[in-house]
Tab-separated table of C-alpha atoms in Angstrom:
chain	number	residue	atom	x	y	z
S	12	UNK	CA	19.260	-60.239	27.375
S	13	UNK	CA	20.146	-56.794	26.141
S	14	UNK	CA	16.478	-55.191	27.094
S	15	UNK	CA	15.985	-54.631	23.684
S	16	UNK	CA	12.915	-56.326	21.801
S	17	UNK	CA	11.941	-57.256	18.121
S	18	UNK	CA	9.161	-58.742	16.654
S	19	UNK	CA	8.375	-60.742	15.083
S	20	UNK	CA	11.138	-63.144	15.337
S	21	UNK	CA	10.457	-64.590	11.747
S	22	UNK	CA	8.610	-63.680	8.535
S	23	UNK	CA	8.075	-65.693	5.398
S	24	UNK	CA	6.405	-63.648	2.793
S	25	UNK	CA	6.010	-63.239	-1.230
S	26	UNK	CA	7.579	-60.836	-3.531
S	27	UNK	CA	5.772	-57.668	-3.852
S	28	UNK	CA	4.179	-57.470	-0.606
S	29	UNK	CA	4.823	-55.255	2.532
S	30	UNK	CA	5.759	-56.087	6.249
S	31	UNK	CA	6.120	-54.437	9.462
S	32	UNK	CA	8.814	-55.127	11.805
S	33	UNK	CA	8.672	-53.580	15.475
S	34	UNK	CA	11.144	-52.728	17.939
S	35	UNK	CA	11.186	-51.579	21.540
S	36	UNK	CA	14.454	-49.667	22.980
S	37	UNK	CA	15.878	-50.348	26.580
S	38	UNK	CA	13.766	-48.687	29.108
S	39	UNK	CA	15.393	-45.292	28.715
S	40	UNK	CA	17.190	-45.444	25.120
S	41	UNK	CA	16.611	-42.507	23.416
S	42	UNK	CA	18.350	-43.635	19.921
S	43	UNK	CA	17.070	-46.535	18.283
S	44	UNK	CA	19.178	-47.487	14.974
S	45	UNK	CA	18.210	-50.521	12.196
S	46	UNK	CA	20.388	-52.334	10.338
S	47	UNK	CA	20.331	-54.847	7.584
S	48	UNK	CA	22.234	-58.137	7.870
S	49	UNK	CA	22.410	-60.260	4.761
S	50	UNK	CA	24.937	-63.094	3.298
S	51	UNK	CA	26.194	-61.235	0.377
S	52	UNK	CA	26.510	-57.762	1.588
S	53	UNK	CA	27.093	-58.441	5.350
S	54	UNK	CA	25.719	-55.473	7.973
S	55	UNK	CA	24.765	-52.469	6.435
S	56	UNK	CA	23.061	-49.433	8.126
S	57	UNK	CA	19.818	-48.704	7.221
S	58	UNK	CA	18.818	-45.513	9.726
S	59	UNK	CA	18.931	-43.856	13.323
S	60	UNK	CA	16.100	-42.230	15.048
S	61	UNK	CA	16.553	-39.952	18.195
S	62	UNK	CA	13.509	-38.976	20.122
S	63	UNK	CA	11.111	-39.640	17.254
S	64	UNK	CA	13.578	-37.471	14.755
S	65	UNK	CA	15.379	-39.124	12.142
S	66	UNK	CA	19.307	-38.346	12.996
S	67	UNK	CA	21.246	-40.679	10.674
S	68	UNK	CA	20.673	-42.043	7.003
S	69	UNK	CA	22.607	-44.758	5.764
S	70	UNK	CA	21.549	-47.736	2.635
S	71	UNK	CA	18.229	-47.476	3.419
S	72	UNK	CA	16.566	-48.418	0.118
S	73	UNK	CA	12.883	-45.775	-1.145
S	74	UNK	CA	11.262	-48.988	-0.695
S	75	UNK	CA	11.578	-48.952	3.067
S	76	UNK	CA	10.455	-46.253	5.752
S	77	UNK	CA	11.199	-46.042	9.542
S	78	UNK	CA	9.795	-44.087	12.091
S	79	UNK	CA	9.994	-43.725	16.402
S	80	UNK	CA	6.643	-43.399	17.924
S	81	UNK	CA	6.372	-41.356	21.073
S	82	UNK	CA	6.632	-43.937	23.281
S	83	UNK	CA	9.966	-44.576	21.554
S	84	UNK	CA	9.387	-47.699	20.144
S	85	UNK	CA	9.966	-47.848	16.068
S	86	UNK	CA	8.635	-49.560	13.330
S	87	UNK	CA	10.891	-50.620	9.718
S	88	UNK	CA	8.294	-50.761	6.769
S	89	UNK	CA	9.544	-53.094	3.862
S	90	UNK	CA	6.973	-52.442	0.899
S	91	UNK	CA	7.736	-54.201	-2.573
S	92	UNK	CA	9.622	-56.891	-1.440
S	93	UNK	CA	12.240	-58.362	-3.871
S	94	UNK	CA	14.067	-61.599	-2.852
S	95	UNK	CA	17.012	-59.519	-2.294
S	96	UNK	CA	15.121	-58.097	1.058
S	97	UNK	CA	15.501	-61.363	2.683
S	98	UNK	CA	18.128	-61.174	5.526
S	99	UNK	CA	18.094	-60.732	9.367
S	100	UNK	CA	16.955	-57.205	10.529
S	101	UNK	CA	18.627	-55.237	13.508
S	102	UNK	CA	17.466	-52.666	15.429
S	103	UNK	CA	20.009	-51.277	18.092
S	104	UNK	CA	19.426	-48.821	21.123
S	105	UNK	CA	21.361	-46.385	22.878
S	106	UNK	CA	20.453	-43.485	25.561
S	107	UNK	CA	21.637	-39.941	23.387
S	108	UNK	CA	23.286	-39.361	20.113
S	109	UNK	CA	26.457	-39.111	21.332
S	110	UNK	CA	28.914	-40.676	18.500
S	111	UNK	CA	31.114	-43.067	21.514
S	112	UNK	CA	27.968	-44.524	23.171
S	113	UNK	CA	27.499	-48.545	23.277
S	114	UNK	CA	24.513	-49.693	21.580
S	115	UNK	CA	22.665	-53.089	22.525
S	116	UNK	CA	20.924	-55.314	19.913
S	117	UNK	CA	17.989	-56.662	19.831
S	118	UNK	CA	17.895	-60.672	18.759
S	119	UNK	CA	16.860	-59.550	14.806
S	120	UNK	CA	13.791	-60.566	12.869
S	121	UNK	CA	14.881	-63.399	10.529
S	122	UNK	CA	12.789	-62.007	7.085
S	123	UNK	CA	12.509	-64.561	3.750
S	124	UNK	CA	10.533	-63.519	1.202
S	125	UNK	CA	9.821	-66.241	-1.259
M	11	UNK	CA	36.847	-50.387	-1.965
M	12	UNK	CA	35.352	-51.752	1.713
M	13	UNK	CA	35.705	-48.772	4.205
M	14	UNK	CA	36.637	-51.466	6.598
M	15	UNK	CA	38.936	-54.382	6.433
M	16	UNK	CA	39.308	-57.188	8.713
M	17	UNK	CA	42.133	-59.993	8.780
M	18	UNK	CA	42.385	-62.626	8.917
M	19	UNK	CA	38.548	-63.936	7.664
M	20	UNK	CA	38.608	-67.220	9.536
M	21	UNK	CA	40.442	-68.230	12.589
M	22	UNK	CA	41.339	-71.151	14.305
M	23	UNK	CA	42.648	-71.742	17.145
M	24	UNK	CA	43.588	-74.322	20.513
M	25	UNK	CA	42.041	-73.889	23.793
M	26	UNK	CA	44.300	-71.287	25.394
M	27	UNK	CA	45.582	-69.460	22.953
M	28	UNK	CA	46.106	-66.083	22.457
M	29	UNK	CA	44.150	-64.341	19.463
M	30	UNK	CA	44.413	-61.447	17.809
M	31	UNK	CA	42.035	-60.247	14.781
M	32	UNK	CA	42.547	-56.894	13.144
M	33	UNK	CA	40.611	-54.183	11.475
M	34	UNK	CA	41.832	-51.071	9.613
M	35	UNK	CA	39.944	-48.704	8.301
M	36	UNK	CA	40.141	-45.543	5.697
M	37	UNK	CA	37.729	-42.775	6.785
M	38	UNK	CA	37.615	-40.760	9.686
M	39	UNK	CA	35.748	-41.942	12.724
M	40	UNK	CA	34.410	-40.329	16.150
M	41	UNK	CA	33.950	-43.705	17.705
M	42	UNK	CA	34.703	-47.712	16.726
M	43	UNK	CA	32.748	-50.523	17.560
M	44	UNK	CA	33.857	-54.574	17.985
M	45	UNK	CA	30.683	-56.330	17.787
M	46	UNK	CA	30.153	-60.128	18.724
M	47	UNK	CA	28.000	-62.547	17.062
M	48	UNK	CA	27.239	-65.779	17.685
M	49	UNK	CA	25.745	-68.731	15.837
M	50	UNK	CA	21.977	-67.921	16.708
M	51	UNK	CA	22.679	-64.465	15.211
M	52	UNK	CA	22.377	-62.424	18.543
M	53	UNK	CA	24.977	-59.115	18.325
M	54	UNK	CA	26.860	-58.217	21.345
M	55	UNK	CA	28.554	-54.669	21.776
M	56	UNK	CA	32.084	-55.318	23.294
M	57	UNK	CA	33.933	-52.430	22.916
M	58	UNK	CA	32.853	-49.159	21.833
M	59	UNK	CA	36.516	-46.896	21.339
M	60	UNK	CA	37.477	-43.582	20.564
M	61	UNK	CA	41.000	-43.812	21.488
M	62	UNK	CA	43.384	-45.450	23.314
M	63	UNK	CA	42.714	-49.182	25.027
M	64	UNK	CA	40.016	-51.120	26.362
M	65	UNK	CA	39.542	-54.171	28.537
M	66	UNK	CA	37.075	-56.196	29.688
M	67	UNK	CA	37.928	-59.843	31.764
M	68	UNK	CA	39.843	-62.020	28.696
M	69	UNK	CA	39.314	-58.923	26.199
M	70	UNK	CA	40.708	-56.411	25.017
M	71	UNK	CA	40.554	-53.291	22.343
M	72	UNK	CA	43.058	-51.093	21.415
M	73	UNK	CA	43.315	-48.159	18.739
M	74	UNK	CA	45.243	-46.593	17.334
M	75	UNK	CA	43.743	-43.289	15.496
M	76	UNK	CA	47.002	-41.706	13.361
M	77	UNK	CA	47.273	-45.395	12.132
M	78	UNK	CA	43.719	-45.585	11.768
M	79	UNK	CA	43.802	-49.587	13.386
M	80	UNK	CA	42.289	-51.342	16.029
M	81	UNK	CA	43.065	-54.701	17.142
M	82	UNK	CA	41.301	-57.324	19.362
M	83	UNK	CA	43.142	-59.830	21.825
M	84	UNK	CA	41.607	-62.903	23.244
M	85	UNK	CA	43.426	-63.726	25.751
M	86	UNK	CA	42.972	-67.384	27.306
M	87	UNK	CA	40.677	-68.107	24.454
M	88	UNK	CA	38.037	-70.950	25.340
M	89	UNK	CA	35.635	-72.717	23.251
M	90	UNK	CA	32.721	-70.364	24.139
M	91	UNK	CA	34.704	-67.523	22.644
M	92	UNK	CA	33.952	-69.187	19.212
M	93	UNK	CA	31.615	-66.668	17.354
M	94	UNK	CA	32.164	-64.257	14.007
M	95	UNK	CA	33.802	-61.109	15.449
M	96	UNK	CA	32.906	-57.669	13.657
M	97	UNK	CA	34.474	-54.186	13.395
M	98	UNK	CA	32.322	-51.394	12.529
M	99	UNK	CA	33.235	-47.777	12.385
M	100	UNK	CA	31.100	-44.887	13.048
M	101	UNK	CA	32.187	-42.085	10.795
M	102	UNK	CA	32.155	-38.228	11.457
M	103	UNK	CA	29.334	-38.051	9.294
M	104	UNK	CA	27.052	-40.653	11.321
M	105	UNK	CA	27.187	-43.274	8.918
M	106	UNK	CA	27.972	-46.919	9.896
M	107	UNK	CA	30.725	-48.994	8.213
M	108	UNK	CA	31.181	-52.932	8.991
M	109	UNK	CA	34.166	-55.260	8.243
M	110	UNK	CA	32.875	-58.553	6.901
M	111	UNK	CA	33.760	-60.411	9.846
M	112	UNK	CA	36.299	-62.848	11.551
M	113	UNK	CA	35.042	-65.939	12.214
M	114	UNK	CA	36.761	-67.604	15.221
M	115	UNK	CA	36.760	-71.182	16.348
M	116	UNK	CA	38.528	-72.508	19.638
M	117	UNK	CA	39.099	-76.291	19.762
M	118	UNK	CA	38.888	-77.727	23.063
């Protein structure tokens, strides 16, 4: 168990519609980062957050907004959906924004939009 | 072009064995990351490296910057070692980059 939390653990939804999906760092973590895991493009990067800033951009589609609450937990918006948005989503945690620091994974939220 | 390569894709191998999957890579990097995965899709950090070698029990991680390689041994392997093995690079930039994966399976 990495102390990292996601939920939900699955979502089935339909094109064109929005979700939520939550995480909650390790007691501590600082950094919470999202990625995108899906058969035909593998992991991607999506976006870091550091203290409720946004510190690092990567493939994060228009269609989809982050953000770290105060309490440090974040949330990954998915509006629009397209079947191409179905994969396994990521968030990551880590204490500081140093670049060398391990980051632990949460299990993913397993998303299939139909 | 993939930022990241890994070799080889898939790997098989005896109980015992010694196992080494590679990654190179083509930008420049403050820190890289071997990731595990197995089947249920959980993601385990094993090695986070900015230079130099790494080990932990059967594993380890080395680097090699001026190169720009890393390489991860198995030594011992055993059948809970099977999982899909990933290298991802952190660039100086803060952008991720992920190799597409080894997947490794140890026969008892």
């Amino acid at each position: 168990d990495s102390g990292v939390t996601q939920t939900p653990k699955h979502l089935i939804t339909a094109t064109g519609q929005r979700v939520t999906l939550r995480c909650s760092p390790r007691s501590g973590d600082l950094s919470v980062y999202w990625y995108q895991q899906s058969l035909d493009q593998g992991l991607q990067f999506l976006i870091q957050y550091y203290n409720g800033e946004e510190r690092a951009k990567g493939n994060i589609l228009e269609r989809f907004s982050a953000q770290q609450f105060p309490d440090l937990h974040s949330e990954l918006n998915l509006s629009s959906l397209e079947l191409g948005d179905s994969a396994l989503y990521f968030c990551a945690s880590s204490f500081g924004t140093r670049e060398a620091e391990t980051q632990y994974f949460g299990p993913g939220t397993r998303l299939l939009v139909l | 072009k993939n930022e990241v390569e890994q070799s080889p894709q898939n790997l098989t191998a005896q109980e015992g064995e010694f196992i080494t999957i590679n990654c190179s890579y083509s930008v420049g990097i403050s820190a890289l990351h071997w990731l595990q995965q197995h089947p249920g899709g959980g993601i385990v950090s094993l090695f986070m490296l900015s230079s130099g070698k790494k080990k932990h029990g059967r594993l380890i991680a080395t680097i090699n910057i001026q190169e720009k390689h890393s390489s991860l041994h198995i030594t011992a392997s055993h059948p809970r070692d099977s999982a899909v093995y990933i290298c991802a690079v952190r660039n100086t930039g803060n952008q991720f980059y992920f190799g597409t994966g080894t997947s490794l399976t140890v026969i008892p």
